[in-house]
PDB file of C-alpha atoms in Angstrom:
ATOM      1  CA  MET A   1     159.243   8.738 -59.580  1.00 89.00           C
ATOM      2  CA  LYS A   2     161.302   5.728 -60.595  1.00 94.00           C
ATOM      3  CA  SER A   3     160.647   2.204 -59.377  1.00 94.00           C
ATOM      4  CA  ILE A   4     162.511  -1.070 -59.472  1.00 95.00           C
ATOM      5  CA  THR A   5     161.488  -4.567 -58.390  1.00 94.00           C
ATOM      6  CA  LEU A   6     164.307  -6.448 -56.679  1.00 94.00           C
ATOM      7  CA  ARG A   7     164.992 -10.175 -56.988  1.00 92.00           C
ATOM      8  CA  ASN A   8     163.366 -10.710 -53.596  1.00 92.00           C
ATOM      9  CA  TYR A   9     160.258  -8.970 -55.065  1.00 93.00           C
ATOM     10  CA  ASP A  10     160.537  -5.899 -52.830  1.00 94.00           C
ATOM     11  CA  ILE A  11     159.820  -2.655 -54.664  1.00 95.00           C
ATOM     12  CA  ILE A  12     161.971   0.462 -54.352  1.00 96.00           C
ATOM     13  CA  ASP A  13     160.451   3.803 -55.349  1.00 96.00           C
ATOM     14  CA  VAL A  14     162.846   6.744 -55.747  1.00 97.00           C
ATOM     15  CA  LYS A  15     161.719  10.331 -56.046  1.00 95.00           C
ATOM     16  CA  GLU A  16     162.943  13.898 -55.852  1.00 96.00           C
ATOM     17  CA  GLU A  17     161.243  16.170 -53.349  1.00 95.00           C
ATOM     18  CA  ASP A  18     162.284  19.737 -52.541  1.00 94.00           C
ATOM     19  CA  GLY A  19     165.728  19.216 -54.100  1.00 95.00           C
ATOM     20  CA  ASN A  20     166.510  16.010 -52.197  1.00 97.00           C
ATOM     21  CA  ILE A  21     166.335  12.337 -53.153  1.00 97.00           C
ATOM     22  CA  TYR A  22     164.144   9.921 -51.175  1.00 97.00           C
ATOM     23  CA  ALA A  23     163.401   6.219 -51.482  1.00 97.00           C
ATOM     24  CA  PHE A  24     160.572   4.046 -50.195  1.00 95.00           C
ATOM     25  CA  LYS A  25     160.754   0.271 -49.842  1.00 95.00           C
ATOM     26  CA  LYS A  26     157.591  -1.792 -50.266  1.00 95.00           C
ATOM     27  CA  ALA A  27     156.821  -5.497 -50.128  1.00 93.00           C
ATOM     28  CA  ARG A  28     155.556  -7.236 -53.261  1.00 90.00           C
ATOM     29  CA  ASN A  29     151.962  -6.637 -52.104  1.00 92.00           C
ATOM     30  CA  GLY A  30     152.586  -2.866 -52.041  1.00 87.00           C
ATOM     31  CA  VAL A  31     152.696  -2.510 -48.255  1.00 91.00           C
ATOM     32  CA  GLN A  32     155.418  -0.060 -47.247  1.00 90.00           C
ATOM     33  CA  ILE A  33     158.222  -1.861 -45.351  1.00 91.00           C
ATOM     34  CA  ILE A  34     160.521   1.091 -44.717  1.00 87.00           C
ATOM     35  CA  ASN A  35     159.449   4.688 -44.316  1.00 85.00           C
ATOM     36  CA  LYS A  36     161.163   7.448 -46.246  1.00 91.00           C
ATOM     37  CA  LEU A  37     164.907   6.859 -46.788  1.00 95.00           C
ATOM     38  CA  ASN A  38     166.680  10.230 -47.001  1.00 96.00           C
ATOM     39  CA  VAL A  39     169.074   9.163 -49.757  1.00 97.00           C
ATOM     40  CA  SER A  40     170.808  12.501 -50.384  1.00 96.00           C
ATOM     41  CA  ARG A  41     170.831  13.539 -46.695  1.00 94.00           C
ATOM     42  CA  ASP A  42     169.491  17.052 -47.293  1.00 91.00           C
ATOM     43  CA  MET A  43     172.249  18.042 -49.743  1.00 93.00           C
ATOM     44  CA  GLY A  44     169.803  20.183 -51.724  1.00 94.00           C
ATOM     45  CA  ASN A  45     169.702  20.808 -55.484  1.00 95.00           C
ATOM     46  CA  CYS A  46     169.662  17.062 -56.235  1.00 96.00           C
ATOM     47  CA  LYS A  47     168.126  15.830 -59.475  1.00 95.00           C
ATOM     48  CA  PHE A  48     167.826  12.922 -61.892  1.00 96.00           C
ATOM     49  CA  ALA A  49     168.049   9.959 -59.532  1.00 97.00           C
ATOM     50  CA  SER A  50     168.621   6.507 -61.025  1.00 96.00           C
ATOM     51  CA  ILE A  51     168.512   3.135 -59.314  1.00 96.00           C
ATOM     52  CA  ILE A  52     170.062  -0.244 -60.095  1.00 95.00           C
ATOM     53  CA  GLU A  53     169.738  -3.590 -58.405  1.00 94.00           C
ATOM     54  CA  LEU A  54     172.724  -5.651 -57.294  1.00 91.00           C
ATOM     55  CA  SER A  55     172.576  -9.452 -57.474  1.00 85.00           C
ATOM     56  CA  ASN A  56     171.733  -9.993 -53.789  1.00 89.00           C
ATOM     57  CA  SER A  57     168.714  -7.608 -53.811  1.00 90.00           C
ATOM     58  CA  ALA A  58     170.866  -4.759 -52.544  1.00 93.00           C
ATOM     59  CA  PHE A  59     170.492  -1.575 -54.582  1.00 95.00           C
ATOM     60  CA  TYR A  60     172.428   1.527 -55.539  1.00 96.00           C
ATOM     61  CA  ILE A  61     170.958   4.995 -56.098  1.00 97.00           C
ATOM     62  CA  VAL A  62     172.837   7.583 -58.188  1.00 97.00           C
ATOM     63  CA  TRP A  63     171.932  11.256 -58.652  1.00 97.00           C
ATOM     64  CA  LEU A  64     173.215  14.630 -59.872  1.00 96.00           C
ATOM     65  CA  LYS A  65     173.793  17.578 -57.566  1.00 96.00           C
ATOM     66  CA  ASN A  66     173.435  20.968 -59.201  1.00 92.00           C
ATOM     67  CA  GLU A  67     176.081  23.346 -57.868  1.00 86.00           C
ATOM     68  CA  THR A  68     176.559  26.909 -59.045  1.00 79.00           C
ATOM     69  CA  SER A  69     179.667  26.299 -61.130  1.00 79.00           C
ATOM     70  CA  ASN A  70     179.961  22.528 -61.058  1.00 88.00           C
ATOM     71  CA  ASN A  71     177.506  19.631 -61.295  1.00 93.00           C
ATOM     72  CA  LYS A  72     178.535  16.494 -59.421  1.00 95.00           C
ATOM     73  CA  ILE A  73     177.479  12.846 -59.464  1.00 96.00           C
ATOM     74  CA  PHE A  74     176.791  11.082 -56.166  1.00 97.00           C
ATOM     75  CA  GLY A  75     175.639   7.602 -55.215  1.00 96.00           C
ATOM     76  CA  ARG A  76     174.698   5.517 -52.216  1.00 97.00           C
ATOM     77  CA  ARG A  77     174.537   1.741 -51.738  1.00 96.00           C
ATOM     78  CA  TYR A  78     171.801   0.042 -49.716  1.00 96.00           C
ATOM     79  CA  THR A  79     171.627  -3.484 -48.311  1.00 94.00           C
ATOM     80  CA  PRO A  80     168.616  -5.673 -49.152  1.00 91.00           C
ATOM     81  CA  GLN A  81     167.182  -4.638 -45.777  1.00 90.00           C
ATOM     82  CA  GLY A  82     167.492  -0.931 -46.656  1.00 91.00           C
ATOM     83  CA  LEU A  83     170.538  -0.067 -44.551  1.00 94.00           C
ATOM     84  CA  ALA A  84     172.467   2.805 -46.130  1.00 95.00           C
ATOM     85  CA  GLY A  85     176.151   3.018 -46.913  1.00 95.00           C
ATOM     86  CA  LYS A  86     178.015   6.293 -47.092  1.00 96.00           C
ATOM     87  CA  ILE A  87     177.418   8.797 -49.854  1.00 97.00           C
ATOM     88  CA  ASN A  88     180.097   8.554 -52.537  1.00 96.00           C
ATOM     89  CA  GLU A  89     181.044  11.188 -55.082  1.00 95.00           C
ATOM     90  CA  PHE A  90     181.833   9.799 -58.524  1.00 95.00           C
ATOM     91  CA  LYS A  91     184.831  11.796 -59.727  1.00 93.00           C
ATOM     92  CA  VAL A  92     184.510  12.694 -63.395  1.00 92.00           C
ATOM     93  CA  THR A  93     186.700  15.023 -65.428  1.00 89.00           C
ATOM     94  CA  LYS A  94     183.963  16.157 -67.823  1.00 91.00           C
ATOM     95  CA  GLN A  95     181.264  18.021 -65.913  1.00 91.00           C
ATOM     96  CA  PRO A  96     177.809  16.503 -66.472  1.00 94.00           C
ATOM     97  CA  GLU A  97     174.884  18.488 -67.800  1.00 93.00           C
ATOM     98  CA  LEU A  98     171.700  18.453 -65.759  1.00 91.00           C
ATOM     99  CA  LYS A  99     170.244  15.486 -67.636  1.00 92.00           C
ATOM    100  CA  GLU A 100     169.390  11.886 -66.889  1.00 94.00           C
ATOM    101  CA  LEU A 101     172.303   9.566 -66.194  1.00 93.00           C
ATOM    102  CA  THR A 102     172.460   6.018 -67.445  1.00 95.00           C
ATOM    103  CA  VAL A 103     173.561   3.582 -64.755  1.00 95.00           C
ATOM    104  CA  GLU A 104     174.481  -0.035 -65.443  1.00 95.00           C
ATOM    105  CA  LEU A 105     175.951  -2.858 -63.423  1.00 94.00           C
ATOM    106  CA  LYS A 106     178.911  -4.794 -64.825  1.00 93.00           C
ATOM    107  CA  ASP A 107     179.984  -8.141 -63.323  1.00 88.00           C
ATOM    108  CA  ASP A 108     178.068  -7.262 -60.115  1.00 81.00           C
ATOM    109  CA  PHE A 109     181.069  -5.270 -58.857  1.00 86.00           C
ATOM    110  CA  PHE A 110     181.287  -2.281 -61.156  1.00 94.00           C
ATOM    111  CA  ILE A 111     178.939   0.613 -61.795  1.00 94.00           C
ATOM    112  CA  VAL A 112     179.073   2.053 -65.288  1.00 96.00           C
ATOM    113  CA  LEU A 113     177.901   5.662 -65.587  1.00 96.00           C
ATOM    114  CA  THR A 114     177.058   7.309 -68.891  1.00 96.00           C
ATOM    115  CA  TRP A 115     176.371  11.044 -68.963  1.00 96.00           C
ATOM    116  CA  THR A 116     176.204  13.986 -71.310  1.00 95.00           C
ATOM    117  CA  SER A 117     178.830  16.600 -70.555  1.00 93.00           C
ATOM    118  CA  ASN A 118     178.496  20.379 -70.776  1.00 90.00           C
ATOM    119  CA  ASP A 119     180.608  20.154 -73.951  1.00 91.00           C
ATOM    120  CA  GLY A 120     177.786  18.134 -75.581  1.00 92.00           C
ATOM    121  CA  ASN A 121     179.706  14.850 -75.733  1.00 96.00           C
ATOM    122  CA  ILE A 122     178.626  11.604 -74.107  1.00 97.00           C
ATOM    123  CA  TYR A 123     181.053  10.019 -71.663  1.00 96.00           C
ATOM    124  CA  ARG A 124     181.154   6.641 -69.973  1.00 96.00           C
ATOM    125  CA  LYS A 125     183.205   5.603 -66.948  1.00 96.00           C
ATOM    126  CA  THR A 126     183.371   2.441 -64.838  1.00 96.00           C
ATOM    127  CA  PHE A 127     183.619   2.640 -61.043  1.00 95.00           C
ATOM    128  CA  ASN A 128     184.248  -0.080 -58.477  1.00 89.00           C
ATOM    129  CA  GLN A 129     181.268   0.009 -56.148  1.00 74.00           C
TER     130      GLN A 129
END
């Protein structure tokens, strides 16, 4: 499980369960504010979730989906209140290995993904969130 504390002191816990990604939002005292958020919407075969905070206490969750011949990177933005945006696929030309992704925020508008490709090289790409 991965956790992040937002600027408003809420805590977001992200975990993988039965091939799907879920998040839980808690207040600073540990009391759960929002029940289970179904981040990956039952896509199945989802792994290696990462989370980053945006400047207004919104957050973005990114994960890998393991498909038979092609691994894909997906992400979903949440408001500070925990309202979900649509699921976005991050189009990359070099297929990612099933390994942890590095996710960074640049200038509060861009998400920078770094991944290891099946060819063994490390790639980095910037996306407008």
